[in-house]
Amino acid sequence: MLQTLYFVRHTETTLSGKLLGQTDPPLTEQSQNQLLKTLHSLPKPNRVLSSPRLRCQVVAKAFSEKLDAEFAVVNALQEMNFGDWDGKSYEWLWQHTRSPSVGDFWQNPWSVTPPEGESMACFNSRIKAWWRTFTSQSSDDTIVIVTHGGVMKQLLAHWLALPEGAVNHLNCFEVGYGKVIQVSVFYDEQGSVWPKVVF
């Protein structure tokens, strides 16, 4: 059985230049149109899943309604919680964070957690737990999943079997606004799951 997934990162928000995790700004009008155009360029899905954040959910829901596709919000697909740093501009973070600094986090995210934020280990566990649950029920559906860059990077690291604790996976992948990652998921007769990233 073969399932086709399209993971789509949201487009630019009204708060550009800021670290956005739980902070929940909407998309600009222009980027809403851009995201809709991207979604409509994909094969028609049976289902549409979305992060609960406005920058994903609003357009994903409108897209699903237009196609009369099943729609669901998945809390596990929301971006990492950056705690006290969430919603701050990158410029402010570089100038004002100390012990830990935002630079400490980018250099070693598995060892450094933003103050009052989600650790990388917890974020990783959340995404992997969702993937296990999601793939526990096989189907041959085509599914569009609107989510965040951090979520997509975490999944890429999992699919490619990068070692947990590797410090470079945040920097070796670039998932731009509105970018799409296609994944073919094979379910064999023994129930094993074989994801393949399609370039």
N, CA, C and O of each residue as an XYZ file, in Angstrom:
796
protein
N       0.842     -1.192      0.000
C       0.000      0.000      0.000
C       0.883      1.251      0.000
O       1.876      1.322      0.724
N       0.516      2.213     -0.804
C       1.329      3.424     -0.950
C       0.508      4.655     -0.583
O      -0.589      4.870     -1.098
N       1.055      5.437      0.300
C       0.440      6.696      0.726
C       1.336      7.846      0.278
O       2.559      7.756      0.379
N       0.737      8.917     -0.215
C       1.515     10.066     -0.671
C       1.216     11.266      0.215
O       0.063     11.666      0.377
N       2.264     11.829      0.781
C       2.140     12.958      1.689
C       2.833     14.179      1.097
O       3.897     14.078      0.485
N       2.209     15.327      1.293
C       2.819     16.596      0.906
C       2.864     17.494      2.137
O       1.843     18.017      2.582
N       4.064     17.660      2.675
C       4.252     18.559      3.806
C       4.547     19.953      3.255
O       5.461     20.127      2.448
N       3.773     20.938      3.691
C       3.888     22.290      3.164
C       4.156     23.252      4.314
O       3.404     23.295      5.288
N       5.227     24.018      4.192
C       5.483     25.046      5.199
C       4.625     26.282      4.897
O       4.460     26.668      3.740
N       4.087     26.888      5.947
C       3.317     28.129      5.774
C       4.185     29.218      5.126
O       5.411     29.110      5.098
N       3.551     30.234      4.622
C       4.255     31.360      4.002
C       4.466     32.479      5.036
O       4.236     32.281      6.229
N       4.901     33.646      4.569
C       5.355     34.706      5.483
C       4.198     35.319      6.273
O       3.103     35.525      5.751
N       4.475     35.604      7.545
C       3.459     36.158      8.434
C       3.593     37.682      8.528
O       4.482     38.289      7.931
N       2.686     38.267      9.293
C       2.726     39.713      9.538
C       3.828     40.096     10.512
O       4.070     41.283     10.734
N       4.502     39.106     11.099
C       5.594     39.381     12.040
C       6.909     38.839     11.483
O       7.543     37.987     12.106
N       7.311     39.319     10.337
C       8.558     38.832      9.752
C       9.746     39.288     10.594
O       9.704     40.339     11.232
N      10.789     38.491     10.584
C      11.997     38.830     11.330
C      11.935     38.471     12.803
O      12.787     38.893     13.585
N      10.932     37.696     13.185
C      10.791     37.300     14.595
C      10.827     35.783     14.716
O      10.506     35.058     13.774
N      11.222     35.324     15.891
C      11.273     33.890     16.177
C       9.867     33.436     16.552
O       9.358     33.792     17.615
N       9.247     32.659     15.688
C       7.848     32.289     15.877
C       7.719     30.801     16.196
O       8.019     29.937     15.372
N       7.269     30.536     17.400
C       6.930     29.184     17.795
C       5.455     29.160     18.141
O       4.607     28.898     17.288
N       5.154     29.439     19.419
C       3.765     29.507     19.871
C       3.111     30.852     19.537
O       1.885     30.951     19.483
N       3.928     31.883     19.314
C       3.387     33.174     18.875
C       2.584     32.944     17.603
O       3.014     32.200     16.722
N       1.412     33.584     17.505
C       0.447     33.145     16.500
C      -0.053     34.259     15.580
O      -1.250     34.547     15.569
N       0.835     34.891     14.808
C       0.376     35.916     13.867
C      -0.243     35.287     12.619
O       0.088     34.152     12.276
N      -1.125     35.997     11.945
C      -1.666     35.496     10.679
C      -0.676     35.709      9.544
O       0.351     36.367      9.712
N      -0.992     35.152      8.410
C      -0.234     35.414      7.200
C      -0.618     36.782      6.644
O      -1.710     37.289      6.904
N       0.292     37.368      5.877
C      -0.080     38.570      5.129
C      -1.065     38.153      4.036
O      -1.152     36.974      3.691
N      -1.793     39.106      3.504
C      -2.755     38.784      2.448
C      -2.052     38.199      1.230
O      -2.539     37.254      0.610
N      -0.904     38.773      0.899
C      -0.146     38.279     -0.255
C       0.316     36.842     -0.043
O       0.241     36.017     -0.954
N       0.795     36.547      1.165
C       1.301     35.194      1.399
C       0.172     34.180      1.559
O       0.366     32.996      1.284
N      -1.004     34.627      1.998
C      -2.165     33.730      1.970
C      -2.437     33.259      0.544
O      -2.645     32.071      0.297
N      -2.430     34.203     -0.381
C      -2.665     33.861     -1.784
C      -1.565     32.957     -2.322
O      -1.826     32.037     -3.096
N      -0.336     33.229     -1.906
C       0.799     32.411     -2.335
C       0.645     30.976     -1.843
O       0.872     30.026     -2.593
N       0.255     30.824     -0.568
C       0.102     29.479      0.001
C      -1.050     28.733     -0.677
O      -0.936     27.543     -0.968
N      -2.154     29.434     -0.925
C      -3.273     28.798     -1.625
C      -2.867     28.333     -3.020
O      -3.251     27.249     -3.460
N      -2.098     29.151     -3.699
C      -1.633     28.782     -5.036
C      -0.774     27.523     -4.983
O      -0.909     26.634     -5.823
N       0.111     27.456     -3.989
C       0.955     26.272     -3.822
C       0.113     25.036     -3.542
O       0.334     23.981     -4.135
N      -0.848     25.167     -2.642
C      -1.694     24.022     -2.290
C      -2.495     23.534     -3.491
O      -2.638     22.329     -3.697
N      -3.014     24.464     -4.279
C      -3.813     24.069     -5.444
C      -2.961     23.477     -6.567
O      -3.495     22.861     -7.489
N      -1.642     23.659     -6.496
C      -0.762     23.058     -7.503
C      -0.489     21.582     -7.229
O       0.056     20.881     -8.082
N      -0.869     21.107     -6.035
C      -0.614     19.719     -5.653
C      -1.759     18.819     -6.125
O      -2.860     19.299     -6.394
N      -1.494     17.512     -6.225
C      -2.593     16.594     -6.536
C      -3.702     16.717     -5.486
O      -3.428     16.983     -4.316
N      -4.930     16.527     -5.907
C      -6.070     16.679     -5.002
C      -5.969     15.681     -3.846
O      -5.854     14.478     -4.081
N      -6.012     16.164     -2.607
C      -5.858     15.261     -1.461
C      -7.187     14.669     -1.002
O      -8.259     15.224     -1.245
N      -7.080     13.519     -0.326
C      -8.234     12.970      0.386
C      -8.428     13.664      1.729
O      -9.546     13.831      2.217
N      -7.289     14.062      2.310
C      -7.331     14.701      3.629
C      -6.355     15.864      3.677
O      -5.358     15.893      2.956
N      -6.663     16.825      4.546
C      -5.771     17.946      4.819
C      -5.592     18.024      6.334
O      -6.569     18.083      7.080
N      -4.341     18.024      6.777
C      -4.021     18.166      8.193
C      -3.300     19.492      8.395
O      -2.631     19.991      7.490
N      -3.441     20.057      9.593
C      -2.819     21.359      9.834
C      -2.385     21.503     11.279
O      -3.012     20.974     12.197
N      -1.295     22.233     11.454
C      -0.930     22.765     12.763
C      -2.079     23.659     13.242
O      -2.809     24.215     12.422
N      -2.244     23.801     14.563
C      -3.307     24.683     15.061
C      -3.006     26.165     14.900
O      -3.903     26.985     15.097
N      -1.784     26.542     14.550
C      -1.431     27.953     14.454
C      -2.123     28.612     13.258
O      -2.293     28.002     12.203
N      -2.513     29.867     13.452
C      -3.259     30.596     12.420
C      -2.527     30.624     11.087
O      -3.155     30.546     10.030
N      -1.205     30.734     11.130
C      -0.431     30.852      9.898
C      -0.491     29.578      9.054
O      -0.101     29.585      7.887
N      -0.973     28.504      9.636
C      -1.196     27.257      8.897
C      -2.680     26.973      8.716
O      -3.141     26.658      7.619
N      -3.413     27.088      9.809
C      -4.774     26.556      9.854
C      -5.769     27.302      8.960
O      -6.624     26.675      8.335
N      -5.665     28.629      8.894
C      -6.667     29.403      8.168
C      -6.711     29.014      6.699
O      -7.776     28.726      6.153
N      -5.540     29.009      6.064
C      -5.487     28.674      4.633
C      -5.740     27.185      4.408
O      -6.416     26.813      3.449
N      -5.208     26.333      5.276
C      -5.411     24.891      5.125
C      -6.898     24.543      5.185
O      -7.382     23.715      4.414
N      -7.609     25.176      6.098
C      -9.040     24.895      6.226
C      -9.805     25.388      5.000
O     -10.672     24.684      4.482
N      -9.484     26.600      4.535
C     -10.150     27.138      3.344
C      -9.892     26.246      2.130
O     -10.788     26.006      1.320
N      -8.657     25.760      2.019
C      -8.285     24.866      0.911
C      -9.092     23.569      0.976
O      -9.619     23.116     -0.039
N      -9.188     22.973      2.163
C      -9.917     21.706      2.302
C     -11.398     21.888      1.994
O     -12.017     21.031      1.363
N     -11.968     23.012      2.443
C     -13.393     23.257      2.196
C     -13.684     23.418      0.700
O     -14.702     22.944      0.196
N     -12.780     24.090      0.014
C     -12.981     24.294     -1.426
C     -12.957     22.973     -2.177
O     -13.671     22.805     -3.166
N     -12.135     22.029     -1.711
C     -12.018     20.733     -2.381
C     -12.928     19.678     -1.772
O     -12.985     18.546     -2.250
N     -13.641     20.054     -0.711
C     -14.494     19.108      0.009
C     -13.688     17.911      0.511
O     -14.133     16.765      0.437
N     -12.483     18.206      1.026
C     -11.613     17.166      1.587
C     -11.734     17.177      3.111
O     -12.019     18.213      3.711
N     -11.520     16.042      3.715
C     -11.552     15.939      5.178
C     -10.460     16.834      5.772
O      -9.346     16.882      5.250
N     -10.774     17.539      6.853
C      -9.823     18.467      7.470
C      -9.688     18.158      8.958
O     -10.674     17.868      9.635
N      -8.458     18.225      9.456
C      -8.224     18.017     10.886
C      -7.065     18.880     11.357
O      -6.066     19.039     10.655
N      -7.211     19.434     12.555
C      -6.131     20.164     13.218
C      -5.388     19.184     14.108
O      -6.007     18.439     14.868
N      -4.058     19.180     14.017
C      -3.224     18.248     14.780
C      -2.290     19.061     15.667
O      -1.356     19.697     15.178
N      -2.545     19.037     16.964
C      -1.753     19.855     17.891
C      -0.273     19.500     17.862
O       0.578     20.370     18.047
N       0.038     18.239     17.633
C       1.443     17.804     17.642
C       2.252     18.428     16.520
O       3.482     18.425     16.567
N       1.573     18.966     15.505
C       2.281     19.527     14.349
C       2.617     21.000     14.507
O       3.063     21.634     13.551
N       2.410     21.564     15.709
C       2.771     22.959     15.898
C       4.272     23.101     16.108
O       4.963     22.147     16.467
N       4.755     24.311     15.876
C       6.191     24.591     15.958
C       6.690     24.437     17.394
O       5.906     24.409     18.343
N       7.988     24.338     17.526
C       8.631     24.277     18.836
C       8.261     25.513     19.658
O       8.119     26.610     19.118
N       8.110     25.321     20.958
C       7.829     26.428     21.876
C       9.157     27.042     22.326
O       9.951     26.387     23.002
N       9.392     28.290     21.952
C      10.651     28.951     22.288
C      10.588     29.743     23.592
O      11.489     30.529     23.884
N       9.537     29.545     24.371
C       9.461     30.123     25.705
C       9.575     31.635     25.719
O       8.867     32.327     24.987
N      10.477     32.150     26.561
C      10.653     33.597     26.717
C      11.168     34.262     25.442
O      11.048     35.478     25.291
N      11.730     33.493     24.538
C      12.250     34.055     23.290
C      11.175     34.160     22.210
O      11.367     34.845     21.206
N      10.058     33.491     22.411
C       9.021     33.401     21.399
C       8.464     34.780     21.054
O       8.077     35.545     21.937
N       8.430     35.081     19.770
C       7.884     36.350     19.306
C       8.870     37.504     19.296
O       8.539     38.594     18.831
N      10.078     37.281     19.800
C      11.097     38.338     19.817
C      11.795     38.396     18.456
O      11.902     37.387     17.759
N      12.263     39.572     18.094
C      12.987     39.702     16.829
C      14.355     39.035     16.955
O      14.926     38.955     18.043
N      14.864     38.563     15.830
C      16.196     37.944     15.847
C      17.246     38.960     16.287
O      18.187     38.617     17.003
N      17.086     40.198     15.862
C      18.033     41.243     16.263
C      18.041     41.404     17.781
O      19.104     41.491     18.396
N      16.858     41.444     18.377
C      16.772     41.577     19.839
C      17.413     40.369     20.522
O      18.137     40.520     21.505
N      17.149     39.191     20.009
C      17.680     37.973     20.619
C      19.204     37.947     20.597
O      19.839     37.573     21.583
N      19.793     38.349     19.461
C      21.253     38.356     19.388
C      21.865     39.382     20.335
O      22.968     39.175     20.841
N      21.165     40.479     20.577
C      21.704     41.550     21.412
C      21.470     41.345     22.907
O      22.264     41.821     23.720
N      20.398     40.648     23.287
C      19.985     40.644     24.677
C      20.017     39.293     25.383
O      19.922     39.258     26.610
N      20.146     38.189     24.671
C      20.111     36.905     25.371
C      21.507     36.521     25.858
O      22.498     36.649     25.139
N      21.551     36.052     27.091
C      22.802     35.608     27.722
C      22.502     34.396     28.596
O      21.464     34.339     29.255
N      23.391     33.455     28.598
C      23.355     32.325     29.543
C      21.977     31.688     29.718
O      21.449     31.754     30.828
N      21.371     31.091     28.734
C      21.948     30.855     27.413
C      21.613     31.988     26.449
O      20.653     32.732     26.645
N      22.411     32.095     25.427
C      22.127     33.043     24.353
C      21.478     32.287     23.203
O      21.518     31.058     23.147
N      20.881     33.040     22.291
C      20.286     32.389     21.131
C      21.378     31.719     20.293
O      21.122     30.713     19.632
N      22.590     32.269     20.319
C      23.709     31.634     19.618
C      24.067     30.290     20.226
O      24.375     29.340     19.506
N      24.025     30.204     21.576
C      24.276     28.921     22.240
C      23.269     27.872     21.772
O      23.622     26.716     21.535
N      22.009     28.296     21.644
C      20.963     27.367     21.217
C      21.199     26.885     19.794
O      21.121     25.685     19.527
N      21.490     27.815     18.865
C      21.673     27.394     17.480
C      22.886     26.481     17.338
O      22.882     25.581     16.499
N      23.924     26.698     18.146
C      25.136     25.879     18.050
C      24.946     24.492     18.649
O      25.550     23.525     18.185
N      24.105     24.392     19.684
C      23.901     23.084     20.316
C      22.489     22.968     20.868
O      22.295     23.001     22.083
N      21.491     22.830     19.979
C      20.096     22.850     20.417
C      19.694     21.676     21.300
O      18.699     21.760     22.019
N      20.452     20.583     21.259
C      20.107     19.438     22.102
C      20.541     19.650     23.552
O      20.024     18.994     24.456
N      21.472     20.548     23.772
C      21.961     20.799     25.128
C      21.438     22.094     25.725
O      21.477     22.275     26.942
N      20.947     23.001     24.881
C      20.500     24.317     25.332
C      19.012     24.458     25.051
O      18.562     24.227     23.929
N      18.252     24.834     26.067
C      16.807     25.026     25.934
C      16.470     26.488     26.169
O      16.939     27.065     27.150
N      15.668     27.113     25.300
C      15.252     28.489     25.552
C      14.564     28.605     26.910
O      13.822     27.699     27.290
N      14.785     29.691     27.653
C      14.163     29.839     28.972
C      12.648     29.663     28.896
O      11.977     30.298     28.082
N      12.121     28.794     29.754
C      10.684     28.475     29.820
C      10.167     27.848     28.525
O       8.959     27.804     28.293
N      11.075     27.367     27.691
C      10.668     26.801     26.411
C      10.695     25.283     26.398
O      10.900     24.635     27.424
N      10.485     24.737     25.218
C      10.461     23.298     24.989
C      11.866     22.830     24.635
O      12.526     23.440     23.793
N      12.321     21.779     25.253
C      13.645     21.260     24.910
C      13.587     20.569     23.555
O      12.527     20.125     23.113
N      14.733     20.486     22.911
C      14.803     19.808     21.627
C      14.421     18.336     21.778
O      13.783     17.766     20.893
N      14.809     17.723     22.893
C      14.453     16.319     23.115
C      12.940     16.147     23.187
O      12.397     15.192     22.632
N      12.257     17.068     23.870
C      10.789     16.988     23.973
C      10.130     17.254     22.620
O       9.172     16.579     22.243
N      10.652     18.241     21.899
C      10.123     18.552     20.565
C      10.280     17.347     19.650
O       9.344     16.965     18.948
N      11.453     16.759     19.660
C      11.732     15.588     18.843
C      10.807     14.429     19.204
O      10.285     13.744     18.325
N      10.611     14.217     20.503
C       9.737     13.128     20.953
C       8.297     13.366     20.514
O       7.597     12.433     20.123
N       7.862     14.620     20.582
C       6.494     14.960     20.169
C       6.267     14.646     18.687
O       5.252     14.058     18.315
N       7.229     15.046     17.849
C       7.074     14.828     16.411
C       7.161     13.339     16.071
O       6.384     12.845     15.254
N       8.093     12.629     16.686
C       8.233     11.201     16.416
C       7.007     10.417     16.897
O       6.581      9.462     16.247
N       6.446     10.825     18.037
C       5.245     10.149     18.548
C       4.080     10.352     17.586
O       3.305      9.428     17.336
N       3.958     11.574     17.044
C       2.898     11.807     16.051
C       3.110     10.916     14.832
O       2.159     10.307     14.341
N       4.336     10.831     14.341
C       4.616     10.039     13.149
C       4.280      8.564     13.379
O       3.710      7.916     12.501
N       4.629      8.034     14.547
C       4.308      6.639     14.860
C       2.791      6.426     14.860
O       2.292      5.450     14.301
N       2.067      7.355     15.496
C       0.604      7.235     15.555
C      -0.003      7.374     14.165
O      -0.892      6.614     13.781
N       0.489      8.351     13.422
C      -0.030      8.609     12.074
C       0.146      7.400     11.167
O      -0.767      7.058     10.415
N       1.299      6.751     11.223
C       1.598      5.624     10.335
C       1.131      4.287     10.905
O       1.351      3.246     10.286
N       0.499      4.298     12.057
C       0.015      3.037     12.633
C      -1.229      2.537     11.915
O      -1.599      1.370     12.052
N      -1.885      3.423     11.142
C      -3.046      3.029     10.351
C      -2.743      3.298      8.875
O      -2.730      4.446      8.432
N      -2.505      2.242      8.138
C      -2.104      2.396      6.745
C      -3.288      2.827      5.889
O      -4.442      2.522      6.191
N      -2.975      3.534      4.826
C      -3.979      3.926      3.837
C      -3.269      4.229      2.533
O      -2.043      4.338      2.489
N      -4.046      4.363      1.475
C      -3.463      4.773      0.200
C      -3.901      6.198     -0.137
O      -3.949      6.579     -1.307
N      -4.219      6.977      0.893
C      -4.661      8.355      0.716
C      -3.538      9.262      0.241
O      -2.357      8.989      0.458
N      -3.932     10.340     -0.408
C      -3.050     11.478     -0.646
C      -3.406     12.523      0.415
O      -4.566     12.911      0.552
N      -2.398     12.970      1.159
C      -2.649     13.846      2.310
C      -1.744     15.061      2.228
O      -0.537     14.933      2.025
N      -2.331     16.240      2.385
C      -1.581     17.490      2.462
C      -1.495     17.895      3.936
O      -2.496     17.884      4.653
N      -0.296     18.250      4.373
C      -0.053     18.578      5.784
C       0.605     19.948      5.844
O       1.746     20.107      5.410
N      -0.099     20.931      6.375
C       0.414     22.296      6.449
C       0.984     22.518      7.841
O       0.270     22.415      8.839
N       2.269     22.822      7.901
C       2.940     22.882      9.198
C       4.086     23.897      9.152
O       4.012     24.887      8.423
N       5.143     23.651      9.929
C       6.208     24.630     10.167
C       7.572     24.079      9.750
O       7.766     22.870      9.620
N       8.503     25.000      9.548
C       9.845     24.605      9.144
C      10.527     23.690     10.146
O      11.163     22.712      9.756
N      10.403     23.994     11.430
C      11.039     23.166     12.453
C      10.491     21.755     12.481
O      11.243     20.796     12.655
N       9.185     21.621     12.313
C       8.556     20.298     12.275
C       9.071     19.507     11.077
O       9.395     18.326     11.200
N       9.146     20.156      9.928
C       9.587     19.473      8.716
C      11.056     19.055      8.825
O      11.421     17.977      8.355
N      11.890     19.875      9.428
C      13.292     19.510      9.632
C      13.414     18.305     10.560
O      14.224     17.407     10.324
N      12.602     18.294     11.617
C      12.650     17.191     12.574
C      12.240     15.883     11.894
O      12.841     14.836     12.132
N      11.212     15.954     11.046
C      10.782     14.765     10.332
C      11.835     14.310      9.323
O      12.086     13.113      9.182
N      12.447     15.256      8.628
C      13.518     14.885      7.692
C      14.642     14.147      8.413
O      15.145     13.137      7.920
N      15.029     14.648      9.564
C      16.094     13.994     10.335
C      15.685     12.569     10.713
O      16.508     11.654     10.701
N      14.409     12.393     11.049
C      13.909     11.057     11.416
C      13.878     10.129     10.208
O      14.345      8.992     10.287
N      13.336     10.600      9.098
C      13.248      9.763      7.902
C      14.623      9.348      7.387
O      14.808      8.234      6.897
N      15.584     10.266      7.508
C      16.936      9.987      7.009
C      17.817      9.300      8.046
O      19.001      9.058      7.811
N      17.220      8.988      9.201
C      17.902      8.257     10.275
C      19.151      8.969     10.761
O      20.160      8.327     11.056
N      19.091     10.290     10.845
C      20.195     11.012     11.452
C      20.235     10.702     12.945
O      19.183     10.547     13.564
N      21.414     10.610     13.531
C      21.486     10.260     14.955
C      20.865     11.341     15.830
O      21.081     12.533     15.609
N      20.088     10.914     16.830
C      19.532     11.885     17.769
C      20.677     12.564     18.502
O      21.644     11.918     18.906
N      20.555     13.856     18.664
C      21.619     14.618     19.307
C      22.580     15.230     18.312
O      23.460     16.001     18.696
N      22.428     14.896     17.022
C      23.266     15.538     16.005
C      22.955     17.023     15.984
O      21.789     17.410     15.904
N      23.977     17.854     16.054
C      23.755     19.291     16.213
C      23.546     20.007     14.883
O      23.249     21.201     14.868
N      23.696     19.305     13.779
C      23.699     20.021     12.507
C      22.389     19.950     11.739
O      22.275     20.583     10.689
N      21.386     19.200     12.218
C      20.209     19.014     11.368
C      19.393     20.295     11.225
O      18.680     20.459     10.235
N      19.484     21.214     12.206
C      18.765     22.477     12.065
C      19.399     23.365     11.008
O      18.725     24.199     10.403
N      20.677     23.188     10.789
C      21.405     24.055      9.863
C      21.661     23.426      8.495
O      21.920     24.141      7.526
N      21.590     22.099      8.406
C      21.907     21.464      7.117
C      20.681     21.354      6.218
O      20.816     21.032      5.038
N      19.484     21.614      6.753
C      18.269     21.675      5.947
C      17.763     23.109      5.904
O      17.752     23.795      6.926
N      17.355     23.556      4.756
C      16.705     24.866      4.615
C      15.320     24.614      4.033
O      15.188     24.159      2.897
N      14.297     24.911      4.813
C      12.911     24.740      4.367
C      12.287     26.124      4.311
O      11.829     26.642      5.330
N      12.265     26.719      3.142
C      11.777     28.088      2.995
C      10.267     28.186      3.101
O       9.559     27.180      3.079
N       9.788     29.413      3.216
C       8.348     29.654      3.270
C       7.659     29.066      2.036
O       8.104     29.262      0.905
N       6.572     28.347      2.276
C       5.783     27.797      1.177
C       6.399     26.599      0.475
O       5.866     26.144     -0.536
N       7.513     26.076      0.987
C       8.159     24.934      0.324
C       7.419     23.638      0.629
O       6.749     23.508      1.654
N       7.557     22.685     -0.285
C       6.843     21.412     -0.203
C       7.843     20.263     -0.132
O       8.816     20.230     -0.884
N       7.598     19.330      0.769
C       8.359     18.077      0.820
C       7.387     16.939      0.541
O       6.410     16.755      1.266
N       7.659     16.186     -0.502
C       6.821     15.025     -0.838
C       7.424     13.771     -0.231
O       8.631     13.545     -0.312
N       6.578     12.966      0.372
C       7.024     11.715      0.984
C       6.096     10.590      0.541
O       4.879     10.682      0.696
N       6.673      9.541     -0.005
C       5.923      8.329     -0.325
C       6.105      7.345      0.826
O       7.233      7.036      1.209
N       5.007      6.857      1.373
C       5.070      5.934      2.501
C       4.552      4.573      2.046
O       3.383      4.423      1.692
N       5.448      3.585      2.063
C       5.082      2.229      1.705
C       4.752      1.432      2.966
O       5.502      1.456      3.942
N       3.630      0.734      2.933
C       3.237     -0.150      4.034
C       3.313     -1.576      3.508
O       2.565     -1.944      2.602
N       4.216     -2.385      4.071
C       4.344     -3.745      3.561
C       3.375     -4.690      4.270
O       2.634     -4.285      5.165
N       3.395     -5.959      3.852
C       2.438     -6.929      4.371
C       2.662     -7.240      5.840
O       1.759     -7.748      6.504
N       3.844     -6.946      6.361
C       4.138     -7.172      7.772
C       3.792     -5.953      8.630
O       3.971     -5.973      9.848
N       3.297     -4.895      7.988
C       2.930     -3.693      8.737
C       4.073     -2.721      8.942
O       3.925     -1.724      9.648
N       5.212     -3.003      8.330
C       6.340     -2.079      8.453
C       6.107     -0.854      7.574
O       5.429     -0.919      6.548
N       6.688      0.263      8.006
C       6.490      1.541      7.344
C       7.816      1.968      6.695
O       8.861      1.961      7.345
N       7.762      2.337      5.416
C       8.969      2.711      4.675
C       8.764      4.077      4.030
O       8.261      4.159      2.909
N       9.148      5.154      4.724
C       9.018      6.477      4.115
C      10.161      6.758      3.151
O      11.312      6.406      3.412
N       9.833      7.389      2.049
C      10.848      7.755      1.056
C      10.623      9.216      0.657
O       9.555      9.573      0.160
N      11.638     10.055      0.881
C      11.545     11.458      0.497
C      11.750     11.550     -1.013
O      12.722     11.019     -1.549
N      10.827     12.227     -1.691
C      10.835     12.309     -3.147
C      11.298     13.696     -3.584
O      10.666     14.699     -3.251
N      12.400     13.750     -4.328
C      12.930     15.023     -4.810
C      12.536     15.232     -6.263
O      12.888     16.252     -6.857
